[in-house]
Short mmCIF file of C-alpha atoms and ligand atoms in Angstrom, two decimals:
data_model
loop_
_atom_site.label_atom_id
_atom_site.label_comp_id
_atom_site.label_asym_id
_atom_site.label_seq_id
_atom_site.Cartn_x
_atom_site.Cartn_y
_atom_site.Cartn_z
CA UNK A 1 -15.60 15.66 -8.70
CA UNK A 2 -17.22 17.18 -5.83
CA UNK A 3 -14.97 16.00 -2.71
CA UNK A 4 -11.42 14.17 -2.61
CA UNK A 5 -10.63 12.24 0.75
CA UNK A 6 -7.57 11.70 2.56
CA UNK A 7 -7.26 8.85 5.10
CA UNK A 8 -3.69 8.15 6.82
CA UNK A 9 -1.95 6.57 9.95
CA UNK A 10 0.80 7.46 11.14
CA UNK A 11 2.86 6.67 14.62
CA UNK A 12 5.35 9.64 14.81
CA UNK A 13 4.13 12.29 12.30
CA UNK A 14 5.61 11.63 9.13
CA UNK A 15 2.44 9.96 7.28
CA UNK A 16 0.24 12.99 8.64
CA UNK A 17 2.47 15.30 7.30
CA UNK A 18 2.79 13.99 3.92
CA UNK A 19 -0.91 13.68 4.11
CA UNK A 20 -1.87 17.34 5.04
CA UNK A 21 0.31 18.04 1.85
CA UNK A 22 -0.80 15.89 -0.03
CA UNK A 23 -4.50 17.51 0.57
CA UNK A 24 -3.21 20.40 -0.03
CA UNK A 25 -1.98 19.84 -3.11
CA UNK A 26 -5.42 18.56 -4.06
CA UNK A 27 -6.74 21.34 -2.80
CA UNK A 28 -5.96 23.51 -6.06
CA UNK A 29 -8.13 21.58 -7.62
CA UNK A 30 -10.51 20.08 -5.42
CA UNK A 31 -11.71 21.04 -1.66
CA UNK A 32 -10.14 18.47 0.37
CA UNK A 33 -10.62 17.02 3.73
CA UNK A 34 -7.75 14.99 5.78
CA UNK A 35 -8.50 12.17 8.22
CA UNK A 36 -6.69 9.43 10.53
CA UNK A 37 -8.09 6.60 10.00
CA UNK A 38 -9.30 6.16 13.71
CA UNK A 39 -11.61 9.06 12.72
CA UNK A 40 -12.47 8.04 9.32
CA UNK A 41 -16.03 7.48 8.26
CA UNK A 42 -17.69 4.05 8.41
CA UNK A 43 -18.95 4.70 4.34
CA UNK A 44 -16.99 6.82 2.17
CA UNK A 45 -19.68 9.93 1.23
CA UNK A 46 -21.67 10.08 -2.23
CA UNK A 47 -19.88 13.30 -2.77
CA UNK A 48 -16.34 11.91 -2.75
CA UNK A 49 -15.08 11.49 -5.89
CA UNK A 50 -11.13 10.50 -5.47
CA UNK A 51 -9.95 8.72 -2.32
CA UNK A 52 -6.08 9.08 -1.43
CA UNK A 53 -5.15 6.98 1.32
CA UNK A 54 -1.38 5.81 2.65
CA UNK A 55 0.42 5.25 6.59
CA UNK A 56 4.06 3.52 6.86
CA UNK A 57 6.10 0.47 6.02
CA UNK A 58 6.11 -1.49 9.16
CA UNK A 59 7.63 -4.92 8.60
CA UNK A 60 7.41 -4.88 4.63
CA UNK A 61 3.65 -3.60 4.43
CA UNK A 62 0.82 -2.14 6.34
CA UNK A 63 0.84 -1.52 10.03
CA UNK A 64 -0.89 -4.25 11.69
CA UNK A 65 -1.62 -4.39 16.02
CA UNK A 66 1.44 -6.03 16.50
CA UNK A 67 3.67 -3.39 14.94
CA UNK A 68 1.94 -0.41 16.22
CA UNK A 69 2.44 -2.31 19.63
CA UNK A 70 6.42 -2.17 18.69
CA UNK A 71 6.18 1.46 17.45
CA UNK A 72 5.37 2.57 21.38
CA UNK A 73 6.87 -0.03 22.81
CA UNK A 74 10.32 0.33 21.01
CA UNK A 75 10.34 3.40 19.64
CA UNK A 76 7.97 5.93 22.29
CA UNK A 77 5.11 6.31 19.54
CA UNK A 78 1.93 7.77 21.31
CA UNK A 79 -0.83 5.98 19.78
CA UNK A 80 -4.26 5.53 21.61
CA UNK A 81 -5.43 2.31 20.15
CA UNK A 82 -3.43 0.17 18.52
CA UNK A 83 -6.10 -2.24 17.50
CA UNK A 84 -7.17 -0.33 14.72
CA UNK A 85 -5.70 1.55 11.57
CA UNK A 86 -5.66 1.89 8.24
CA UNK A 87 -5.69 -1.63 7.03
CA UNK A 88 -8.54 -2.33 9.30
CA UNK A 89 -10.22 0.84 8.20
CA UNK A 90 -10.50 -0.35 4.71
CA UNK A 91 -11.24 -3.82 5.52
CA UNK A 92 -14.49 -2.69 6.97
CA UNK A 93 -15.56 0.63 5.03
CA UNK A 94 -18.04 0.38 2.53
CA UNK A 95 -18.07 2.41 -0.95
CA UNK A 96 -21.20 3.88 -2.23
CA UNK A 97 -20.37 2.60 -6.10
CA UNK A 98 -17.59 0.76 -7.63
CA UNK A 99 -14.95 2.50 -9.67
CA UNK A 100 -14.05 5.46 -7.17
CA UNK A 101 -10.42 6.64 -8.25
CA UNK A 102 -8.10 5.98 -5.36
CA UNK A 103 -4.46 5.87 -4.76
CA UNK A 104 -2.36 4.84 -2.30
CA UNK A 105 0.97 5.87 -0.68
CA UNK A 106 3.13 4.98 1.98
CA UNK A 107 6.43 5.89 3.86
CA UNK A 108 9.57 3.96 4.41
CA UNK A 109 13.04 4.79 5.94
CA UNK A 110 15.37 5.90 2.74
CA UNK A 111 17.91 3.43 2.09
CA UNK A 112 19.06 1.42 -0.53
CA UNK A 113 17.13 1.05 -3.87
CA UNK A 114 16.86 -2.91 -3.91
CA UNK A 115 15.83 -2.65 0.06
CA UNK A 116 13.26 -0.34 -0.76
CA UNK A 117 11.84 -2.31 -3.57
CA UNK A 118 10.67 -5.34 -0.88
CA UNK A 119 8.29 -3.20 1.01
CA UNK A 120 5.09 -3.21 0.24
CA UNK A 121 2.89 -1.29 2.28
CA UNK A 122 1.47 0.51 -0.79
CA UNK A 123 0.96 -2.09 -2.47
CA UNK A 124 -1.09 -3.93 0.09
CA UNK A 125 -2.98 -0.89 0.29
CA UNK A 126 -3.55 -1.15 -3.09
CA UNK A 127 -4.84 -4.77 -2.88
CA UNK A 128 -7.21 -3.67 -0.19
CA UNK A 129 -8.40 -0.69 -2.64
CA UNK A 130 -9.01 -3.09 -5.31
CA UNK A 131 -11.61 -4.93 -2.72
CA UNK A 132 -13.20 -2.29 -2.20
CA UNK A 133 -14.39 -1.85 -5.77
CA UNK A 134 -12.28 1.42 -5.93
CA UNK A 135 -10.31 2.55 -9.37
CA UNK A 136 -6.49 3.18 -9.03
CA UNK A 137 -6.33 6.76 -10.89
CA UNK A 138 -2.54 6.85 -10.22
CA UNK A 139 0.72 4.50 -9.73
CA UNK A 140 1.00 4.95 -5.42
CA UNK A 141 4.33 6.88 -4.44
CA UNK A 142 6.35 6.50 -1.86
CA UNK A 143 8.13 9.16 0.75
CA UNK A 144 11.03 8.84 2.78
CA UNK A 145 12.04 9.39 6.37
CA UNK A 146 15.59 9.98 7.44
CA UNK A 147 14.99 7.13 10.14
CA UNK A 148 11.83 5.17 11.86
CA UNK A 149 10.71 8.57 13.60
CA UNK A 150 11.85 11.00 10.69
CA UNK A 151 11.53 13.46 10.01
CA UNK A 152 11.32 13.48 6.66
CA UNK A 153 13.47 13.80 4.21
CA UNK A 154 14.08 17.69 2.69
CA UNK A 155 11.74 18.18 -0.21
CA UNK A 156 9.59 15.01 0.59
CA UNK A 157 6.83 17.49 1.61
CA UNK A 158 7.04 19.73 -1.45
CA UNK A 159 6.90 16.49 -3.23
CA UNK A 160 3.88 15.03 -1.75
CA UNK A 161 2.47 18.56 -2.33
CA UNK A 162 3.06 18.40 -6.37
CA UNK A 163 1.91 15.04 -6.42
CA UNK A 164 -1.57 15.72 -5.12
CA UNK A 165 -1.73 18.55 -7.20
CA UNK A 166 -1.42 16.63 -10.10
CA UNK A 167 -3.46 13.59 -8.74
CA UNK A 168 -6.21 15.76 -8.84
CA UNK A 169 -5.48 17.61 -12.36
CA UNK A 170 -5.38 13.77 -13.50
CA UNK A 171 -8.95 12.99 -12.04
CA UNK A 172 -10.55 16.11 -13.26
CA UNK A 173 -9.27 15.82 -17.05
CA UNK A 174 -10.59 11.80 -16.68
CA UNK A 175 -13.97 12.68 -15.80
CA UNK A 176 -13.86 15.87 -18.35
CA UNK A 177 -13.28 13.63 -21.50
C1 FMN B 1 7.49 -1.72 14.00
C2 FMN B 1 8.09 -0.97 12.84
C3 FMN B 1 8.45 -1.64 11.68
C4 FMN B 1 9.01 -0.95 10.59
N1 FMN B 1 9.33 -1.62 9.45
C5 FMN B 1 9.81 -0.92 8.37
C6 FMN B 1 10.08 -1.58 7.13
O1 FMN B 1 9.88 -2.77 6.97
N2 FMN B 1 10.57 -0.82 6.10
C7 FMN B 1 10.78 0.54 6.22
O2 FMN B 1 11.24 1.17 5.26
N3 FMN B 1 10.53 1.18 7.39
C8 FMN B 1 10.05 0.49 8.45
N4 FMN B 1 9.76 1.15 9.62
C9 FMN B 1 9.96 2.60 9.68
C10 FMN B 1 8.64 3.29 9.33
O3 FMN B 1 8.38 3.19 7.96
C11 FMN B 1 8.68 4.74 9.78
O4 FMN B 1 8.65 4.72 11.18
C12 FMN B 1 7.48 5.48 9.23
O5 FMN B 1 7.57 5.60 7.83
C13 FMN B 1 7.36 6.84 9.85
O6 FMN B 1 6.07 7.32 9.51
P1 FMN B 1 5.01 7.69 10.65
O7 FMN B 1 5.65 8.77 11.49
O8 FMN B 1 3.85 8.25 9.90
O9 FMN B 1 4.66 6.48 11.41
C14 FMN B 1 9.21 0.47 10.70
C15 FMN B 1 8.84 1.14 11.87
C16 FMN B 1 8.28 0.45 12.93
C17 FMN B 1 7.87 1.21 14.17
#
């Protein structure tokens, strides 16, 4: 694997955060770059060889125009176009060849287990990732913020950091053996 890829959104922070350590947890094993997905590229580069994408739970999944709208309109998130984001990002990007490990994650507002368990942001990611022709390399994970501008939760960072690192341990020994 030459490349890994991040690609988040994020209204307040949280996602980006979780993001930058997730990179640079992949980063031990793998140069890494980290992009919003207002900036992302239009085709995912021949050189990538694990894409890692995630944003938050807004209204049980994915952040779609109407709940970025609420995010600054409700809660004072500064977000330049609200048109666009992750879920439109992969709708429209197009993977040189099929079977690219990916894996999603998201971030939700900690609460209680059975609450948590009806979001599905990652999950839609994951459905999205699947049309792309991608190959999920790991179960996504999930990161909590203490409420719907965070910050995060203590350790969630640290967390996100160990999990890239071993995202990217997992790719390597796949494509070793
Ligand atoms: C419009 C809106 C809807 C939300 N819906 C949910 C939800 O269904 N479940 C949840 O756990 N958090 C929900 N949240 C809280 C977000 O998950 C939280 O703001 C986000 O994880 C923070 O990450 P960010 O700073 O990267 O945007 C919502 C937030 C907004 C603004």
């Amino acid at each position: 694997m030459t490349r890994a890829l991040v690609v988040y959104e994020s209204m307040f922070g949280n996602a980006r955060a979780v993001a930058q350590a997730i990179a640079d947890g992949l980063s031990a094993t793998v140069p890494t770059d980290v992009v919003a997905a207002a900036e992302a590229p239009a085709e995912i580069p021949a050189d990538v060889g694990l894409l890692v994408v995630g944003g938050p739970n807004h209204a049980f999944s994915m952040p779609r125009p109407a709940t970025r709208q609420s995010a600054v309109t409700q809660h004072g998130a500064d977000v330049a176009d609200t048109s666009r984001g992750l879920r439109e990002w992969l709708a429209a990007v197009h993977a040189p060849t099929r079977g690219l490990p990916a894996a999603a994650f998201d971030t939700r507002v900690a609460g209680h287990p059975a609450l948590t368990r009806m979001d599905h942001a990652a999950r839609a990611t994951e459905k999205l990732l699947g049309k792309l022709g991608t190959r999920v390399a790991a179960p996504a994970e999930h990161f909590a913020v203490a409420d719907t501008r965070g910050p995060l939760v203590a350790g969630e960072q640290d967390r996100a950091r160990r999990w890239g690192r071993e995202l990217a341990e997992r790719v390597h020994t796949t494509a070793a053996s």
